[in-house]
Amino acid sequence: MIANIVANYLVNKGLISVEQYSALFDELSKVRAKLGLIAVHEGLMTEYQADTVNMLQATMDMKFGDLAVEKGFLTPDQVQEMLKKQGDPYLSLAQALENMGIMKLTDLDHLMKRYQAENEMSTSSIEALKSDDIERIVPLFMPHDADDYKDIVLIAAKTIMRCVDNNIYPLKAYYADEVEALNGALQFVDGNPCLTTCFCGDGNSLLDIACEFGKEDFPTVNEDALDAVAELINCINGLYASAKSAERIRMELFPPEFDDCIEGIKGPRMLVMPMIVGDKSVNLVFLIGERIEFI
Amino acid sequence: MANILIVDDSRTSRRMLRAILEEMGHVVVGEGVNGEDGFLKFKELKPDLVTLDITMPKLDGIEALQLIRKNDPEAKAVMITAAGQRDKMIAAVKYGAAEFITKPYEKEEVEKVLKRIL
């Protein structure tokens, strides 16, 4: 998720091309952060020291960690700690960007500071982002007074990642009484409080979700495709009802509905979370305490 | 191998379950698109087993199960549920449901459930 968010930011800022964006994910699938990059990131070595060890490695058959210890730059314990961080998602992203010659770790750190300032985020929020932990990232994109929605939004995001696409990422969520859309699927869940979950979009924005979840090549977002989207919503709401039953809250799922010819959806103060799935933006819309209706 | 009737309002769900059942060698003799349609198809086709989605329009899975068991007290029914349908599952047991399968389908789970009741 951090890779998608940063890569999208880089494209928007004109710092990488769309081709580099795609290539970055190929590189990410192969990359593992090198110890030198981790040591610099952790402030244990300077870039100069890391480059020195890298150069020595070209002439000596020794591992980076062993050489750095021999040179007195690191202790064996520090090397062990760094080895544990090799799968760190932020550092892997930094390594992939460096491997592609796009930017060094220090440049990425500067970029993250710029992103932080532009989005008025705290340092702890940026750390949450770097963790790549969906449970910490998704709430960053929700309004501050949307705590009641946290469970359903997280269940929706995690279910989409599990059943549709692992490379999704959220955009800033907001409240609205109406949302324009050309097609959508929704399900009302009765309970105290009740809930409506709706996925809607323009044109073919729901197509990837429908094809992946329904395991069928739908040509367009027709009724059959929306039926698949509705089934995904049914699974999401089922998991939400299951979680709520642990709090002794009983919820009853109603049959999902869908429509491929709408002008939008409406409901009082709906929480709208745009989510990028594939290369398309889909609106995940939730309303606790009321029904959402197609317009 | 069994003759099976699938009752679910979702075309996607019916298609996914049919694919798993047919891969297992069963014959899907029909599909019902809601509880009422499912009950009528059950009477007409007399399958060895019926799968009933719990959440459906017109008659839901529990209501259809009651009608089916009233019509044939020996009828074998597997209820299809999303997670979190505990109360509905308890009601289904009361009305004679043999087993449950949770959506989204996992082939191994479907196989285990069918082995237990067929």
JSON list of N, CA and C in Angstrom, two decimals, chain A residues 28-81:
[
{"chain": "A", "resi": 28, "resn": "LEU", "atom": "N", "xyz": [9.94, -4.00, -7.48]},
{"chain": "A", "resi": 28, "resn": "LEU", "atom": "CA", "xyz": [9.59, -4.27, -6.08]},
{"chain": "A", "resi": 28, "resn": "LEU", "atom": "C", "xyz": [9.39, -5.76, -5.80]},
{"chain": "A", "resi": 29, "resn": "SER", "atom": "N", "xyz": [8.87, -6.47, -6.80]},
{"chain": "A", "resi": 29, "resn": "SER", "atom": "CA", "xyz": [8.62, -7.90, -6.59]},
{"chain": "A", "resi": 29, "resn": "SER", "atom": "C", "xyz": [9.93, -8.67, -6.45]},
{"chain": "A", "resi": 30, "resn": "LYS", "atom": "N", "xyz": [11.04, -8.06, -6.93]},
{"chain": "A", "resi": 30, "resn": "LYS", "atom": "CA", "xyz": [12.33, -8.76, -6.89]},
{"chain": "A", "resi": 30, "resn": "LYS", "atom": "C", "xyz": [13.22, -8.28, -5.76]},
{"chain": "A", "resi": 31, "resn": "VAL", "atom": "N", "xyz": [12.94, -7.08, -5.28]},
{"chain": "A", "resi": 31, "resn": "VAL", "atom": "CA", "xyz": [13.91, -6.39, -4.44]},
{"chain": "A", "resi": 31, "resn": "VAL", "atom": "C", "xyz": [13.84, -6.76, -2.96]},
{"chain": "A", "resi": 32, "resn": "ARG", "atom": "N", "xyz": [14.98, -6.68, -2.32]},
{"chain": "A", "resi": 32, "resn": "ARG", "atom": "CA", "xyz": [15.06, -6.78, -0.87]},
{"chain": "A", "resi": 32, "resn": "ARG", "atom": "C", "xyz": [16.03, -5.68, -0.45]},
{"chain": "A", "resi": 33, "resn": "ALA", "atom": "N", "xyz": [15.66, -4.90, 0.54]},
{"chain": "A", "resi": 33, "resn": "ALA", "atom": "CA", "xyz": [16.52, -3.77, 0.93]},
{"chain": "A", "resi": 33, "resn": "ALA", "atom": "C", "xyz": [17.91, -4.27, 1.32]},
{"chain": "A", "resi": 34, "resn": "LYS", "atom": "N", "xyz": [18.94, -3.58, 0.78]},
{"chain": "A", "resi": 34, "resn": "LYS", "atom": "CA", "xyz": [20.31, -3.97, 1.12]},
{"chain": "A", "resi": 34, "resn": "LYS", "atom": "C", "xyz": [20.68, -3.41, 2.48]},
{"chain": "A", "resi": 35, "resn": "LEU", "atom": "N", "xyz": [21.65, -4.07, 3.12]},
{"chain": "A", "resi": 35, "resn": "LEU", "atom": "CA", "xyz": [22.03, -3.65, 4.48]},
{"chain": "A", "resi": 35, "resn": "LEU", "atom": "C", "xyz": [22.55, -2.22, 4.51]},
{"chain": "A", "resi": 36, "resn": "GLY", "atom": "N", "xyz": [23.27, -1.80, 3.45]},
{"chain": "A", "resi": 36, "resn": "GLY", "atom": "CA", "xyz": [23.81, -0.44, 3.42]},
{"chain": "A", "resi": 36, "resn": "GLY", "atom": "C", "xyz": [22.69, 0.60, 3.48]},
{"chain": "A", "resi": 37, "resn": "LEU", "atom": "N", "xyz": [21.65, 0.36, 2.71]},
{"chain": "A", "resi": 37, "resn": "LEU", "atom": "CA", "xyz": [20.53, 1.29, 2.69]},
{"chain": "A", "resi": 37, "resn": "LEU", "atom": "C", "xyz": [19.85, 1.34, 4.07]},
{"chain": "A", "resi": 38, "resn": "ILE", "atom": "N", "xyz": [19.70, 0.15, 4.67]},
{"chain": "A", "resi": 38, "resn": "ILE", "atom": "CA", "xyz": [19.05, 0.10, 5.99]},
{"chain": "A", "resi": 38, "resn": "ILE", "atom": "C", "xyz": [19.91, 0.83, 7.03]},
{"chain": "A", "resi": 39, "resn": "ALA", "atom": "N", "xyz": [21.23, 0.62, 6.96]},
{"chain": "A", "resi": 39, "resn": "ALA", "atom": "CA", "xyz": [22.14, 1.26, 7.94]},
{"chain": "A", "resi": 39, "resn": "ALA", "atom": "C", "xyz": [22.06, 2.77, 7.84]},
{"chain": "A", "resi": 40, "resn": "VAL", "atom": "N", "xyz": [21.98, 3.29, 6.60]},
{"chain": "A", "resi": 40, "resn": "VAL", "atom": "CA", "xyz": [21.87, 4.75, 6.43]},
{"chain": "A", "resi": 40, "resn": "VAL", "atom": "C", "xyz": [20.52, 5.24, 6.96]},
{"chain": "A", "resi": 41, "resn": "HIS", "atom": "N", "xyz": [19.47, 4.48, 6.61]},
{"chain": "A", "resi": 41, "resn": "HIS", "atom": "CA", "xyz": [18.13, 4.85, 7.07]},
{"chain": "A", "resi": 41, "resn": "HIS", "atom": "C", "xyz": [18.05, 4.89, 8.59]},
{"chain": "A", "resi": 42, "resn": "GLU", "atom": "N", "xyz": [18.72, 3.94, 9.23]},
{"chain": "A", "resi": 42, "resn": "GLU", "atom": "CA", "xyz": [18.68, 3.86, 10.71]},
{"chain": "A", "resi": 42, "resn": "GLU", "atom": "C", "xyz": [19.65, 4.83, 11.38]},
{"chain": "A", "resi": 43, "resn": "GLY", "atom": "N", "xyz": [20.44, 5.54, 10.56]},
{"chain": "A", "resi": 43, "resn": "GLY", "atom": "CA", "xyz": [21.40, 6.50, 11.11]},
{"chain": "A", "resi": 43, "resn": "GLY", "atom": "C", "xyz": [22.61, 5.83, 11.73]},
{"chain": "A", "resi": 44, "resn": "LEU", "atom": "N", "xyz": [22.84, 4.56, 11.37]},
{"chain": "A", "resi": 44, "resn": "LEU", "atom": "CA", "xyz": [23.98, 3.83, 11.94]},
{"chain": "A", "resi": 44, "resn": "LEU", "atom": "C", "xyz": [25.25, 4.07, 11.11]},
{"chain": "A", "resi": 45, "resn": "MET", "atom": "N", "xyz": [25.07, 4.39, 9.86]},
{"chain": "A", "resi": 45, "resn": "MET", "atom": "CA", "xyz": [26.22, 4.67, 8.99]},
{"chain": "A", "resi": 45, "resn": "MET", "atom": "C", "xyz": [25.88, 5.87, 8.11]},
{"chain": "A", "resi": 46, "resn": "THR", "atom": "N", "xyz": [26.94, 6.56, 7.66]},
{"chain": "A", "resi": 46, "resn": "THR", "atom": "CA", "xyz": [26.70, 7.63, 6.69]},
{"chain": "A", "resi": 46, "resn": "THR", "atom": "C", "xyz": [26.67, 7.00, 5.30]},
{"chain": "A", "resi": 47, "resn": "GLU", "atom": "N", "xyz": [26.16, 7.78, 4.34]},
{"chain": "A", "resi": 47, "resn": "GLU", "atom": "CA", "xyz": [26.15, 7.29, 2.97]},
{"chain": "A", "resi": 47, "resn": "GLU", "atom": "C", "xyz": [27.57, 6.98, 2.50]},
{"chain": "A", "resi": 48, "resn": "TYR", "atom": "N", "xyz": [28.52, 7.82, 2.92]},
{"chain": "A", "resi": 48, "resn": "TYR", "atom": "CA", "xyz": [29.92, 7.64, 2.52]},
{"chain": "A", "resi": 48, "resn": "TYR", "atom": "C", "xyz": [30.46, 6.30, 3.05]},
{"chain": "A", "resi": 49, "resn": "GLN", "atom": "N", "xyz": [30.14, 6.03, 4.33]},
{"chain": "A", "resi": 49, "resn": "GLN", "atom": "CA", "xyz": [30.61, 4.76, 4.93]},
{"chain": "A", "resi": 49, "resn": "GLN", "atom": "C", "xyz": [30.00, 3.56, 4.19]},
{"chain": "A", "resi": 50, "resn": "ALA", "atom": "N", "xyz": [28.71, 3.66, 3.89]},
{"chain": "A", "resi": 50, "resn": "ALA", "atom": "CA", "xyz": [28.04, 2.55, 3.18]},
{"chain": "A", "resi": 50, "resn": "ALA", "atom": "C", "xyz": [28.66, 2.35, 1.80]},
{"chain": "A", "resi": 51, "resn": "ASP", "atom": "N", "xyz": [28.94, 3.46, 1.09]},
{"chain": "A", "resi": 51, "resn": "ASP", "atom": "CA", "xyz": [29.58, 3.36, -0.23]},
{"chain": "A", "resi": 51, "resn": "ASP", "atom": "C", "xyz": [30.96, 2.74, -0.12]},
{"chain": "A", "resi": 52, "resn": "THR", "atom": "N", "xyz": [31.68, 3.10, 0.97]},
{"chain": "A", "resi": 52, "resn": "THR", "atom": "CA", "xyz": [33.02, 2.54, 1.18]},
{"chain": "A", "resi": 52, "resn": "THR", "atom": "C", "xyz": [32.95, 1.03, 1.32]},
{"chain": "A", "resi": 53, "resn": "VAL", "atom": "N", "xyz": [32.01, 0.56, 2.13]},
{"chain": "A", "resi": 53, "resn": "VAL", "atom": "CA", "xyz": [31.88, -0.89, 2.33]},
{"chain": "A", "resi": 53, "resn": "VAL", "atom": "C", "xyz": [31.46, -1.56, 1.01]},
{"chain": "A", "resi": 54, "resn": "ASN", "atom": "N", "xyz": [30.55, -0.91, 0.27]},
{"chain": "A", "resi": 54, "resn": "ASN", "atom": "CA", "xyz": [30.13, -1.46, -1.02]},
{"chain": "A", "resi": 54, "resn": "ASN", "atom": "C", "xyz": [31.32, -1.61, -1.97]},
{"chain": "A", "resi": 55, "resn": "MET", "atom": "N", "xyz": [32.19, -0.61, -1.97]},
{"chain": "A", "resi": 55, "resn": "MET", "atom": "CA", "xyz": [33.35, -0.66, -2.86]},
{"chain": "A", "resi": 55, "resn": "MET", "atom": "C", "xyz": [34.31, -1.77, -2.42]},
{"chain": "A", "resi": 56, "resn": "LEU", "atom": "N", "xyz": [34.47, -1.90, -1.10]},
{"chain": "A", "resi": 56, "resn": "LEU", "atom": "CA", "xyz": [35.35, -2.96, -0.59]},
{"chain": "A", "resi": 56, "resn": "LEU", "atom": "C", "xyz": [34.81, -4.35, -0.97]},
{"chain": "A", "resi": 57, "resn": "GLN", "atom": "N", "xyz": [33.49, -4.44, -0.98]},
{"chain": "A", "resi": 57, "resn": "GLN", "atom": "CA", "xyz": [32.86, -5.73, -1.34]},
{"chain": "A", "resi": 57, "resn": "GLN", "atom": "C", "xyz": [33.21, -6.17, -2.76]},
{"chain": "A", "resi": 58, "resn": "ALA", "atom": "N", "xyz": [33.51, -5.16, -3.60]},
{"chain": "A", "resi": 58, "resn": "ALA", "atom": "CA", "xyz": [33.86, -5.49, -4.99]},
{"chain": "A", "resi": 58, "resn": "ALA", "atom": "C", "xyz": [35.21, -6.20, -5.07]},
{"chain": "A", "resi": 59, "resn": "THR", "atom": "N", "xyz": [36.03, -6.02, -4.05]},
{"chain": "A", "resi": 59, "resn": "THR", "atom": "CA", "xyz": [37.37, -6.62, -4.09]},
{"chain": "A", "resi": 59, "resn": "THR", "atom": "C", "xyz": [37.54, -7.73, -3.05]},
{"chain": "A", "resi": 60, "resn": "MET", "atom": "N", "xyz": [36.60, -7.85, -2.14]},
{"chain": "A", "resi": 60, "resn": "MET", "atom": "CA", "xyz": [36.73, -8.86, -1.08]},
{"chain": "A", "resi": 60, "resn": "MET", "atom": "C", "xyz": [35.48, -9.73, -1.03]},
{"chain": "A", "resi": 61, "resn": "ASP", "atom": "N", "xyz": [35.65, -11.02, -0.86]},
{"chain": "A", "resi": 61, "resn": "ASP", "atom": "CA", "xyz": [34.51, -11.93, -0.80]},
{"chain": "A", "resi": 61, "resn": "ASP", "atom": "C", "xyz": [33.97, -11.96, 0.63]},
{"chain": "A", "resi": 62, "resn": "MET", "atom": "N", "xyz": [33.40, -10.85, 1.02]},
{"chain": "A", "resi": 62, "resn": "MET", "atom": "CA", "xyz": [32.83, -10.77, 2.38]},
{"chain": "A", "resi": 62, "resn": "MET", "atom": "C", "xyz": [31.45, -10.14, 2.31]},
{"chain": "A", "resi": 63, "resn": "LYS", "atom": "N", "xyz": [30.60, -10.52, 3.26]},
{"chain": "A", "resi": 63, "resn": "LYS", "atom": "CA", "xyz": [29.26, -9.94, 3.32]},
{"chain": "A", "resi": 63, "resn": "LYS", "atom": "C", "xyz": [29.36, -8.50, 3.82]},
{"chain": "A", "resi": 64, "resn": "PHE", "atom": "N", "xyz": [28.35, -7.68, 3.44]},
{"chain": "A", "resi": 64, "resn": "PHE", "atom": "CA", "xyz": [28.33, -6.27, 3.84]},
{"chain": "A", "resi": 64, "resn": "PHE", "atom": "C", "xyz": [28.43, -6.14, 5.36]},
{"chain": "A", "resi": 65, "resn": "GLY", "atom": "N", "xyz": [27.62, -6.93, 6.06]},
{"chain": "A", "resi": 65, "resn": "GLY", "atom": "CA", "xyz": [27.59, -6.83, 7.53]},
{"chain": "A", "resi": 65, "resn": "GLY", "atom": "C", "xyz": [28.94, -7.15, 8.15]},
{"chain": "A", "resi": 66, "resn": "ASP", "atom": "N", "xyz": [29.57, -8.21, 7.67]},
{"chain": "A", "resi": 66, "resn": "ASP", "atom": "CA", "xyz": [30.87, -8.61, 8.23]},
{"chain": "A", "resi": 66, "resn": "ASP", "atom": "C", "xyz": [31.92, -7.53, 7.99]},
{"chain": "A", "resi": 67, "resn": "LEU", "atom": "N", "xyz": [31.89, -6.97, 6.78]},
{"chain": "A", "resi": 67, "resn": "LEU", "atom": "CA", "xyz": [32.86, -5.92, 6.45]},
{"chain": "A", "resi": 67, "resn": "LEU", "atom": "C", "xyz": [32.64, -4.67, 7.31]},
{"chain": "A", "resi": 68, "resn": "ALA", "atom": "N", "xyz": [31.36, -4.31, 7.46]},
{"chain": "A", "resi": 68, "resn": "ALA", "atom": "CA", "xyz": [31.03, -3.10, 8.25]},
{"chain": "A", "resi": 68, "resn": "ALA", "atom": "C", "xyz": [31.45, -3.28, 9.71]},
{"chain": "A", "resi": 69, "resn": "VAL", "atom": "N", "xyz": [31.33, -4.52, 10.21]},
{"chain": "A", "resi": 69, "resn": "VAL", "atom": "CA", "xyz": [31.77, -4.80, 11.59]},
{"chain": "A", "resi": 69, "resn": "VAL", "atom": "C", "xyz": [33.29, -4.70, 11.65]},
{"chain": "A", "resi": 70, "resn": "GLU", "atom": "N", "xyz": [33.94, -5.29, 10.65]},
{"chain": "A", "resi": 70, "resn": "GLU", "atom": "CA", "xyz": [35.41, -5.28, 10.63]},
{"chain": "A", "resi": 70, "resn": "GLU", "atom": "C", "xyz": [35.94, -3.85, 10.56]},
{"chain": "A", "resi": 71, "resn": "LYS", "atom": "N", "xyz": [35.24, -2.98, 9.84]},
{"chain": "A", "resi": 71, "resn": "LYS", "atom": "CA", "xyz": [35.68, -1.58, 9.72]},
{"chain": "A", "resi": 71, "resn": "LYS", "atom": "C", "xyz": [35.28, -0.75, 10.94]},
{"chain": "A", "resi": 72, "resn": "GLY", "atom": "N", "xyz": [34.50, -1.36, 11.82]},
{"chain": "A", "resi": 72, "resn": "GLY", "atom": "CA", "xyz": [34.11, -0.63, 13.04]},
{"chain": "A", "resi": 72, "resn": "GLY", "atom": "C", "xyz": [32.91, 0.28, 12.85]},
{"chain": "A", "resi": 73, "resn": "PHE", "atom": "N", "xyz": [32.20, 0.13, 11.71]},
{"chain": "A", "resi": 73, "resn": "PHE", "atom": "CA", "xyz": [31.03, 0.98, 11.46]},
{"chain": "A", "resi": 73, "resn": "PHE", "atom": "C", "xyz": [29.80, 0.45, 12.21]},
{"chain": "A", "resi": 74, "resn": "LEU", "atom": "N", "xyz": [29.74, -0.86, 12.38]},
{"chain": "A", "resi": 74, "resn": "LEU", "atom": "CA", "xyz": [28.57, -1.48, 13.02]},
{"chain": "A", "resi": 74, "resn": "LEU", "atom": "C", "xyz": [29.02, -2.53, 14.03]},
{"chain": "A", "resi": 75, "resn": "THR", "atom": "N", "xyz": [28.11, -2.84, 14.97]},
{"chain": "A", "resi": 75, "resn": "THR", "atom": "CA", "xyz": [28.37, -3.96, 15.88]},
{"chain": "A", "resi": 75, "resn": "THR", "atom": "C", "xyz": [27.64, -5.19, 15.34]},
{"chain": "A", "resi": 76, "resn": "PRO", "atom": "N", "xyz": [28.04, -6.39, 15.73]},
{"chain": "A", "resi": 76, "resn": "PRO", "atom": "CA", "xyz": [27.32, -7.59, 15.26]},
{"chain": "A", "resi": 76, "resn": "PRO", "atom": "C", "xyz": [25.83, -7.54, 15.62]},
{"chain": "A", "resi": 77, "resn": "ASP", "atom": "N", "xyz": [25.50, -7.01, 16.78]},
{"chain": "A", "resi": 77, "resn": "ASP", "atom": "CA", "xyz": [24.09, -6.91, 17.17]},
{"chain": "A", "resi": 77, "resn": "ASP", "atom": "C", "xyz": [23.31, -6.00, 16.23]},
{"chain": "A", "resi": 78, "resn": "GLN", "atom": "N", "xyz": [23.95, -4.90, 15.84]},
{"chain": "A", "resi": 78, "resn": "GLN", "atom": "CA", "xyz": [23.28, -3.97, 14.90]},
{"chain": "A", "resi": 78, "resn": "GLN", "atom": "C", "xyz": [23.04, -4.66, 13.55]},
{"chain": "A", "resi": 79, "resn": "VAL", "atom": "N", "xyz": [23.99, -5.47, 13.12]},
{"chain": "A", "resi": 79, "resn": "VAL", "atom": "CA", "xyz": [23.82, -6.19, 11.86]},
{"chain": "A", "resi": 79, "resn": "VAL", "atom": "C", "xyz": [22.62, -7.14, 11.95]},
{"chain": "A", "resi": 80, "resn": "GLN", "atom": "N", "xyz": [22.51, -7.83, 13.08]},
{"chain": "A", "resi": 80, "resn": "GLN", "atom": "CA", "xyz": [21.38, -8.75, 13.27]},
{"chain": "A", "resi": 80, "resn": "GLN", "atom": "C", "xyz": [20.05, -8.01, 13.21]},
{"chain": "A", "resi": 81, "resn": "GLU", "atom": "N", "xyz": [19.99, -6.85, 13.86]},
{"chain": "A", "resi": 81, "resn": "GLU", "atom": "CA", "xyz": [18.76, -6.04, 13.84]},
{"chain": "A", "resi": 81, "resn": "GLU", "atom": "C", "xyz": [18.43, -5.60, 12.42]}
]
